[in-house]
XYZ file of N, CA and C in Angstrom:
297
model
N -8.580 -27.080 -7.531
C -8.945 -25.699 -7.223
C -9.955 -25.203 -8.252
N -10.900 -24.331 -7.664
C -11.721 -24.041 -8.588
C -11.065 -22.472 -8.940
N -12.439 -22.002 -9.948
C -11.800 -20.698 -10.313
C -12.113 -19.532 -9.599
N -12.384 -19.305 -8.711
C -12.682 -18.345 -7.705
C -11.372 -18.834 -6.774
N -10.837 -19.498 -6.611
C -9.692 -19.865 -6.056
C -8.577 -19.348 -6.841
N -8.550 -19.973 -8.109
C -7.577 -19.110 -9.016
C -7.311 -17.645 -9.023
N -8.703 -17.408 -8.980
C -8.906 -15.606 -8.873
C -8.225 -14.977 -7.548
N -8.887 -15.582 -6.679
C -7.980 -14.942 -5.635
C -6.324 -15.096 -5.176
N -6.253 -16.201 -5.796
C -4.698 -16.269 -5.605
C -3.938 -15.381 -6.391
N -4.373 -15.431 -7.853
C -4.173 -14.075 -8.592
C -4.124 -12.854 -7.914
N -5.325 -12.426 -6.971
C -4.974 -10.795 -7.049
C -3.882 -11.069 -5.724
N -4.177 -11.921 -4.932
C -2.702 -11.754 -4.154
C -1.072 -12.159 -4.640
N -1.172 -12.584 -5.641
C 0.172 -12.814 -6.434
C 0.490 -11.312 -7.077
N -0.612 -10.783 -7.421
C -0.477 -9.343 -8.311
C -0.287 -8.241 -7.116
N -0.401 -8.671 -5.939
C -0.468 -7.684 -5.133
C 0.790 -7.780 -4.221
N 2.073 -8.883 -4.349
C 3.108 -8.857 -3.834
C 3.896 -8.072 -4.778
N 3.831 -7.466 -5.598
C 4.823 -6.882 -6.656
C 4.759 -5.119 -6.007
N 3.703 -4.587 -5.526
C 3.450 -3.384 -5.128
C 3.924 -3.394 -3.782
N 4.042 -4.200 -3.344
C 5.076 -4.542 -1.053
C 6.279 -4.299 -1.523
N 6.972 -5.260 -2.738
C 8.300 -5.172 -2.979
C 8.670 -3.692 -3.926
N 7.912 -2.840 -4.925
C 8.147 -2.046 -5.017
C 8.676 -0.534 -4.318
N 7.286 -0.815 -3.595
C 7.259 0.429 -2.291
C 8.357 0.207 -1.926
N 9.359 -0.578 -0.821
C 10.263 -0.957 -0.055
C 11.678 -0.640 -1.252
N 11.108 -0.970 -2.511
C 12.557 -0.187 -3.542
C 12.443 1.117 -3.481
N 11.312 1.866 -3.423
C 11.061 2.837 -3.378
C 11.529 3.693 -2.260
N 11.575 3.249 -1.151
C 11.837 3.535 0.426
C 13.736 3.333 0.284
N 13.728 2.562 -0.109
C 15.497 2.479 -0.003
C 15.771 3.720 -1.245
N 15.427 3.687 -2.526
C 16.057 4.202 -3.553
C 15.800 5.735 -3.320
N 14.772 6.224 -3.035
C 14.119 7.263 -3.828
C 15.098 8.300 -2.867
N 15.445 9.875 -2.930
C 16.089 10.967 -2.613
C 15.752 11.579 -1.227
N 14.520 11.637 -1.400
C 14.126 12.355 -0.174
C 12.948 11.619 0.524
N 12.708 12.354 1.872
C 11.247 12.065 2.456
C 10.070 12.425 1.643
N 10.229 12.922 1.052
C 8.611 13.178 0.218
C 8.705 12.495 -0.765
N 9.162 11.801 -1.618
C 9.152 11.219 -2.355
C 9.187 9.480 -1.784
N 10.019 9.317 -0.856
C 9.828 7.899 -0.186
C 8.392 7.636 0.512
N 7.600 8.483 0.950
C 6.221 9.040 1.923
C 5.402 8.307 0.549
N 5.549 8.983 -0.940
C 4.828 8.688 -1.978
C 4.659 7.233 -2.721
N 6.510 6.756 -2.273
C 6.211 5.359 -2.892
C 5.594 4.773 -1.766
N 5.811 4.716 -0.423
C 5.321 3.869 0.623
C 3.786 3.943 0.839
N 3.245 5.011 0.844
C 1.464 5.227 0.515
C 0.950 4.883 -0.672
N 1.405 4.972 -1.673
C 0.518 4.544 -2.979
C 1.207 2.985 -2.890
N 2.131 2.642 -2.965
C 2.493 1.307 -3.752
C 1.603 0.196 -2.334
N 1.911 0.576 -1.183
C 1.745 -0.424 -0.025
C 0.532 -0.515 -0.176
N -0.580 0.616 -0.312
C -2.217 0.556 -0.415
C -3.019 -0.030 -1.048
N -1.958 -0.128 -2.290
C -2.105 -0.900 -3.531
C -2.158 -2.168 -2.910
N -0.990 -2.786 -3.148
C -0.555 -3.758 -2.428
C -1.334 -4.809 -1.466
N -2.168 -4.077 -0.654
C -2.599 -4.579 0.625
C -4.046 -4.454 0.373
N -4.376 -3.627 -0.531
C -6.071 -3.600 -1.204
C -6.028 -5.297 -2.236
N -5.122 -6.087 -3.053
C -5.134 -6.808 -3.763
C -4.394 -8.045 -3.090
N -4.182 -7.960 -2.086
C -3.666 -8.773 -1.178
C -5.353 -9.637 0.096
N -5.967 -8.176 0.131
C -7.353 -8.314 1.141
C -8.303 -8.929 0.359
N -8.702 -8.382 -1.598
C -9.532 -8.943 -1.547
C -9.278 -10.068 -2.164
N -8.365 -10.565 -2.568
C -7.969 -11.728 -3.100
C -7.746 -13.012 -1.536
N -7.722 -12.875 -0.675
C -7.775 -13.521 0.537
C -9.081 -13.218 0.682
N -10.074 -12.306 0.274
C -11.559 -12.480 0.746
C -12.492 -13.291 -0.079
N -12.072 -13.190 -1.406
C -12.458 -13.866 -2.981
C -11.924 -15.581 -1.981
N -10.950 -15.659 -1.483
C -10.182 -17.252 -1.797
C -10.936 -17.890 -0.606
N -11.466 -16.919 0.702
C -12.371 -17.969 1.509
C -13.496 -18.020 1.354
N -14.145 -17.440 0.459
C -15.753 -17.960 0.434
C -16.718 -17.170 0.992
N -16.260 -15.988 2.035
C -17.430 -15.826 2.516
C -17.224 -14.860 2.975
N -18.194 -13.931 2.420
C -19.170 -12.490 2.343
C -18.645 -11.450 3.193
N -18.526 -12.549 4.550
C -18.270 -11.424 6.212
C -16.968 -10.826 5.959
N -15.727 -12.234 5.609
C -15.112 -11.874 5.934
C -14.370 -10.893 4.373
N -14.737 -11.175 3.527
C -14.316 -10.470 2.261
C -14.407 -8.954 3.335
N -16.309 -8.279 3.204
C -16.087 -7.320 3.951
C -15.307 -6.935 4.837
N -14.947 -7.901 6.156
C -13.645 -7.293 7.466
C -12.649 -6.767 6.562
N -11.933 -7.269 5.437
C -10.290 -7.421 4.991
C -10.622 -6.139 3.638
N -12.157 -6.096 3.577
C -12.437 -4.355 2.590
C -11.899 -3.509 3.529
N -12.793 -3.304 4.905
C -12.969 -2.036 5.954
C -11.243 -2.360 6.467
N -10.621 -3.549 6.574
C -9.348 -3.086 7.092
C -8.851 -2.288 6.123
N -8.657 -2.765 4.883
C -8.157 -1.974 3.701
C -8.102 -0.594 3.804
N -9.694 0.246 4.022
C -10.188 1.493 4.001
C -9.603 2.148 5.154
N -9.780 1.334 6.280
C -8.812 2.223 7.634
C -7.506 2.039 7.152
N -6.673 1.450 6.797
C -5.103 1.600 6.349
C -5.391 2.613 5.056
N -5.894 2.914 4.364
C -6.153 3.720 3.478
C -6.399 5.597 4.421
N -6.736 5.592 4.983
C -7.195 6.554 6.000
C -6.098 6.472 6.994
N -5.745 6.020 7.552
C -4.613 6.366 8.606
C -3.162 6.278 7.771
N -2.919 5.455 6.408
C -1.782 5.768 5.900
C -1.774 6.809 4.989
N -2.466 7.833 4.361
C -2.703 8.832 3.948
C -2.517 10.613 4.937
N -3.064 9.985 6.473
C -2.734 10.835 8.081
C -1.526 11.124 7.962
N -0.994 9.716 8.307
C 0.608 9.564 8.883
C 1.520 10.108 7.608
N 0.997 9.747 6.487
C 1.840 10.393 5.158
C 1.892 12.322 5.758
N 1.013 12.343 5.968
C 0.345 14.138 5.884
C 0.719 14.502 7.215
N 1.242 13.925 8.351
C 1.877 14.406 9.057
C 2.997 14.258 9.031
N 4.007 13.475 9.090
C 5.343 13.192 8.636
C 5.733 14.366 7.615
N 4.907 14.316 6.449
C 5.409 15.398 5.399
C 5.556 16.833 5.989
N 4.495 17.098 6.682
C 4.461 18.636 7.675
C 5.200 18.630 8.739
N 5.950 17.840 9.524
C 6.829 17.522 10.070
C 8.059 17.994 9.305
N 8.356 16.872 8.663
C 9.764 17.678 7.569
C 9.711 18.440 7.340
N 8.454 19.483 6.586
C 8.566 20.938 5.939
C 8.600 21.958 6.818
N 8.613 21.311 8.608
C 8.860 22.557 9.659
C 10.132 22.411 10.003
N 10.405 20.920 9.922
C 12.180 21.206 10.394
C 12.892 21.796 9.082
N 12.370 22.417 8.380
C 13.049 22.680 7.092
C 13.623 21.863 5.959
N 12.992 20.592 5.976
C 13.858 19.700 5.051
C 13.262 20.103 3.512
N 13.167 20.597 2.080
C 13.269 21.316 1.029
C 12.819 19.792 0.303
N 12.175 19.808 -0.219
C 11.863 18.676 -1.634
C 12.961 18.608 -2.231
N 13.777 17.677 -2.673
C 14.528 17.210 -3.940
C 14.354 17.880 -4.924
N 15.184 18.513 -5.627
C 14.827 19.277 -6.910
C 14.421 20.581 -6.711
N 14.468 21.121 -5.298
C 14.174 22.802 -5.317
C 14.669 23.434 -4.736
């Protein structure tokens, strides 16, 4: 293996630790707004170092770009769905943890 191979296996090794966080996060955390927070930041994470480390490990240009722009639309529609879900709860009345 060369080292552009190394590299990318790296950021996808570094980027399974933020899938399994989120999902502790989703079981552990108190409420919906706070589970909404680990599941959008940790998974985005996650799946941004997961894309380009699978784009780094094949070689080539196109597809690095496809597995960026998927990144950016899951970045954009999981940020939506966070922001509706949350306004959802705050009409059925569900109160943040701690207030």
């Amino acid at each position: 293996m060369n080292t552009v191979q190394w590299i990318g296996g790296l950021l996808v090794f570094l980027g399974i630790p933020f899938f399994l966080l989120g999902t502790l996060g989703l079981l552990r955390f108190p409420d919906v707004y706070t589970r909404l927070h680990a599941l959008a930041k940790a998974d985005n994470v996650g799946l941004g170092l997961v894309c380009i480390g699978l784009g780094v490990q094949s070689g080539s240009v196109a597809l690095l770009l496809k597995l960026i722009l998927i990144w950016v639309l899951m970045l954009i529609s999981s940020a939506t769905v966070a922001g509706l879900i949350a306004r959802t709860a705050l009409a059925r009345g569900l109160r943040p943890w701690g207030t």
